[in-house]
Coordinates of C-alpha atoms in Angstrom, one line a residue:
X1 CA -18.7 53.1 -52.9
X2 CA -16.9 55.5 -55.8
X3 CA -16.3 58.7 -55.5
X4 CA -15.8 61.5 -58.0
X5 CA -14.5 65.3 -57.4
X6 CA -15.1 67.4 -59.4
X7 CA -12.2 70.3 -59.2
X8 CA -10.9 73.4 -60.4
X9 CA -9.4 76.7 -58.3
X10 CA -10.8 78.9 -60.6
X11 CA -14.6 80.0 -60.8
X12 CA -16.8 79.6 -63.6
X13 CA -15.2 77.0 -64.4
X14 CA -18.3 74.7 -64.9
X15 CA -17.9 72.2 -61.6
X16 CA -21.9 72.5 -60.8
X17 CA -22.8 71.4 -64.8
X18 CA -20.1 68.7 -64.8
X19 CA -21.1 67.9 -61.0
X20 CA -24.8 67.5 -61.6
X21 CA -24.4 65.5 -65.2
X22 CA -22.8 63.1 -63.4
X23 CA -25.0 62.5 -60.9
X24 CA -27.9 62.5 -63.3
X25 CA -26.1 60.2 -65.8
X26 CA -25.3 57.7 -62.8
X27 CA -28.9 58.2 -61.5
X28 CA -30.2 57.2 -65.0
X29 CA -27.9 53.8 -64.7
X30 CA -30.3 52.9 -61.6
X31 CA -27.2 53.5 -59.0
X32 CA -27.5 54.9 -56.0
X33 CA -26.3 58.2 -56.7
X34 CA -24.7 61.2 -53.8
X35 CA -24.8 64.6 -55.3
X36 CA -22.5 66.5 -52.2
X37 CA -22.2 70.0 -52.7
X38 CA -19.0 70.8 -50.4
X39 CA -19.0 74.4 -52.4
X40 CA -20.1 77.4 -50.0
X41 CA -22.2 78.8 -53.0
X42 CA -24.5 75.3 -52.8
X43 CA -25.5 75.9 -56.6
X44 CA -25.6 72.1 -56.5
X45 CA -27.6 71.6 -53.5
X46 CA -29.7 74.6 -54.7
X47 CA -30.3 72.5 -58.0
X48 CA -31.0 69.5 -56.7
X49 CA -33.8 70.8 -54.3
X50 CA -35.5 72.2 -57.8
X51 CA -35.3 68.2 -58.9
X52 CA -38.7 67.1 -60.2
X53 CA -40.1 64.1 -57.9
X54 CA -40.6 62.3 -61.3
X55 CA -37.0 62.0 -62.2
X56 CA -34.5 59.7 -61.2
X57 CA -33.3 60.1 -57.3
X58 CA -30.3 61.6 -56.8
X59 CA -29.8 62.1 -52.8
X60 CA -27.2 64.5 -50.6
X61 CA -25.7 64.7 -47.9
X62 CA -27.0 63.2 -44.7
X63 CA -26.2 64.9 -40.9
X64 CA -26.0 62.6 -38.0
X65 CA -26.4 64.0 -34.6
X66 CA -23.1 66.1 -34.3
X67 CA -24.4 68.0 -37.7
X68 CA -21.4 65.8 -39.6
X69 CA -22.5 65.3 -43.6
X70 CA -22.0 61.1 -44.6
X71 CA -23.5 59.4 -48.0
X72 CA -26.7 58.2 -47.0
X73 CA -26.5 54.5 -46.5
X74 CA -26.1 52.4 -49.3
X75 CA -24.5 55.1 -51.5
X76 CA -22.7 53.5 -54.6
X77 CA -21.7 56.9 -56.3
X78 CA -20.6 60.0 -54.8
X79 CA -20.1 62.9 -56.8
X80 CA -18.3 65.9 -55.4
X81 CA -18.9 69.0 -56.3
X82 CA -15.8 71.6 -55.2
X83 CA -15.4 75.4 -54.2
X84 CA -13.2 77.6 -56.2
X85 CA -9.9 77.5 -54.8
X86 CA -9.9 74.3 -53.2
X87 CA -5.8 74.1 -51.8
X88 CA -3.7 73.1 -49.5
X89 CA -5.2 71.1 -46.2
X90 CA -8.6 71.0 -47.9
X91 CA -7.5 69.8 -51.5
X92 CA -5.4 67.0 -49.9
X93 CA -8.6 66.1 -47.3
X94 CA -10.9 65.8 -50.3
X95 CA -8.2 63.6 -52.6
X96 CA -7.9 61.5 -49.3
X97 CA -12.0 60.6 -50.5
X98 CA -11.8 60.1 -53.7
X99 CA -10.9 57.8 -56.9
X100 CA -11.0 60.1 -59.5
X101 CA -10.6 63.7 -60.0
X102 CA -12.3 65.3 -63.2
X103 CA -11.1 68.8 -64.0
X104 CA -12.6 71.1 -66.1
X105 CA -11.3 73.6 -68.0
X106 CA -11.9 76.6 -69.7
X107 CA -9.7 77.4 -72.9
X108 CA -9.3 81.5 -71.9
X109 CA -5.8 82.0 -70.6
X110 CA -6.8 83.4 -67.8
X111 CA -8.0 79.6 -67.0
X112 CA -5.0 78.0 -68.5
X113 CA -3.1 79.9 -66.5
X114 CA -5.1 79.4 -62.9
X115 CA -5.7 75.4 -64.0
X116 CA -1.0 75.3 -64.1
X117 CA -0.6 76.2 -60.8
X118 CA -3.3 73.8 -60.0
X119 CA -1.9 70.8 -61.9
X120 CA 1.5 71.2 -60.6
X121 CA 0.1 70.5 -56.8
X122 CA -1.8 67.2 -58.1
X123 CA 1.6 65.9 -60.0
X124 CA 3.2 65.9 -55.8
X125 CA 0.4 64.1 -54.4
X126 CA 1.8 60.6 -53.7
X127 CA -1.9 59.0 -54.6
X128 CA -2.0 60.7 -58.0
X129 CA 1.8 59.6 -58.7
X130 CA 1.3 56.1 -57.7
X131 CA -1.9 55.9 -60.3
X132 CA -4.3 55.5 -56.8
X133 CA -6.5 58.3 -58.2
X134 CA -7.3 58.9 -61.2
X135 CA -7.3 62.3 -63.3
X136 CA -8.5 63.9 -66.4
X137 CA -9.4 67.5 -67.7
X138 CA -12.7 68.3 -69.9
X139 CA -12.8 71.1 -71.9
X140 CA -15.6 73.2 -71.1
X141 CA -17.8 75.6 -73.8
X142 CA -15.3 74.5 -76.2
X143 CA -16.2 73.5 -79.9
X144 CA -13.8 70.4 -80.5
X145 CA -12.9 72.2 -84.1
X146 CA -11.5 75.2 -83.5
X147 CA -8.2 76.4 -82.5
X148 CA -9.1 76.6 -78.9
X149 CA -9.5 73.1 -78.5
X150 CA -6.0 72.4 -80.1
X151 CA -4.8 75.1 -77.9
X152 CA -6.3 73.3 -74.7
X153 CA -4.6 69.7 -75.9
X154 CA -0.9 71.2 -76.2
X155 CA -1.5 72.5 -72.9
X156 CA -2.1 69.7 -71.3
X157 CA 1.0 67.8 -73.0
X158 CA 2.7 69.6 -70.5
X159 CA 1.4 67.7 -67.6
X160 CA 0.6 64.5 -69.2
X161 CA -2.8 64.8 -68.2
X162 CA -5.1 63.4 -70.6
X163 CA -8.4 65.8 -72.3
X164 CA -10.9 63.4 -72.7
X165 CA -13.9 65.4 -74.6
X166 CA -15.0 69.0 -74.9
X167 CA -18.1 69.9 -73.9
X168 CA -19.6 72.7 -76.3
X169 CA -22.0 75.9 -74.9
X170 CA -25.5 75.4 -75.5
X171 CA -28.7 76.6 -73.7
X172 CA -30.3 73.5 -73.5
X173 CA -28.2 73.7 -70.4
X174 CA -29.1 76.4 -68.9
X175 CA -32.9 75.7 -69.8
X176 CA -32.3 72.2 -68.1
X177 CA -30.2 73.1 -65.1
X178 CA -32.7 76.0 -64.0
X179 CA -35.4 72.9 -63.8
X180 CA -33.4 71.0 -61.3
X181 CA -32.7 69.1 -64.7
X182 CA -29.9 68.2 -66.9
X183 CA -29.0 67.0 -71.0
X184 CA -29.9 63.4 -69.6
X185 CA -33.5 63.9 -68.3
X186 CA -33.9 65.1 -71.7
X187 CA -35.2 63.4 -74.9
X188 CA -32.0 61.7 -76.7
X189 CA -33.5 62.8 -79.5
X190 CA -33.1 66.3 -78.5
X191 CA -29.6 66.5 -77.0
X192 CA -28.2 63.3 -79.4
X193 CA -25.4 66.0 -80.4
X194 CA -24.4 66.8 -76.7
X195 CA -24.6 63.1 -75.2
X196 CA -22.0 62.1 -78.0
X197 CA -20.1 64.7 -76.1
X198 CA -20.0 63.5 -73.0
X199 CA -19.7 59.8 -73.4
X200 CA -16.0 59.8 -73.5
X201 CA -15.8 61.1 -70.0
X202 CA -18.5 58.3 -68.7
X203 CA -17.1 55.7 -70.7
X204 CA -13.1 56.8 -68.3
X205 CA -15.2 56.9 -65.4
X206 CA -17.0 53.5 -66.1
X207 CA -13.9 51.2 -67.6
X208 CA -11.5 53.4 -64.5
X209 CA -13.2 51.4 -61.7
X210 CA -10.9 50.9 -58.7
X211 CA -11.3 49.3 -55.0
X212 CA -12.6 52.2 -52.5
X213 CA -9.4 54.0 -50.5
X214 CA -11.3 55.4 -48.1
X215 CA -14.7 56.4 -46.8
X216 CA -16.0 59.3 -47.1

């Protein structure tokens, strides 16, 4: 099984939408797909219980008899969807899961600013130094044209942490994501703009395959 968290201390910072894209996208690729919400708020969990029966199966969590959450048997994907200000024990408990780590950001400073702190604890984790997991940022409500977007890129220099698309703001998703939906159960037709978008991030998380670490 692979595992993807999905990370950021700072709220708002679009962790659900990335989160449940994934799981969609996967979902769409006829894997077994985990959508686990470990985020107090459960928007995720929330969304997926509005999931049409019709679309592809995404599952959660399952409780065994001591009320502890696993994958459901046979998992192949597990996307993690984090709480806001995921640190210390808890950060490194969740890294101990996972083979990559997909951050994104917003370009406001206030985000830049919260995302630094936040970058500087992944750079001391040994499994991030010694290329175990792997990590990358995606620019969130960002048009990949303006000055925010060059702003976000020199940022990230800093840490040598790759940007690998931005996604721009659009209410196809909040239209889709109040349905239990997202830009994938869509026509292509109708989101052709948006999937181009993403496919730099699926195409990292496809060609970035490595051996499961741990289980979750």
């Amino acid at each position: 099984m692979r595992s993807i968290l999905i990370a950021n201390p700072k709220g708002g910072s679009g962790k659900s939408t990335l989160s449940t894209h994934l799981a969609a996208w996967f979902a769409w690729q006829e894997e077994t797909v985990m959508l686990g919400d470990i985020d107090s708020q459960q928007s995720s969990r929330h969304w997926l219980s509005l999931r049409p029966l019709e679309s592809p199966q995404i599952l959660g969590w399952d409780l065994d008899e001591d009320q502890k959450a696993r994958p459901p048997k046979g998992t192949g994907i597990a996307v993690l969807d984090s709480p806001a200000g995921l640190h210390g024990k808890r950060l490194k408990q969740a890294l101990m899961r996972v083979d990559h780590v997909v951050i994104p950001v917003l370009p406001s400073a206030f985000d830049l600013w919260a995302s630094a702190a936040f970058f500087e604890v992944l750079a001391e984790i040994k499994a991030i130094r010694r290329e175990e997991i792997s990590v990358a940022v995606v620019g969130m409500r960002v048009n990949p044209r303006t000055q925010s977007a060059r702003q976000l890129t020199d940022f990230l220099k800093q840490y040598d942490l790759p940007l690998l698309t931005c996604i721009r703001e659009t209410q196809l998703y909040v239209q889709s994501i109040q349905r239990g939906l997202t830009l994938f159960d869509l026509p292509a037709s109708r989101t052709k703009q948006d999937r181009m978008q993403w496919q730099p991030l699926l195409d990292w998380l496809v060609s970035n395959k490595r051996q499961q670490r741990h289980a979750i």
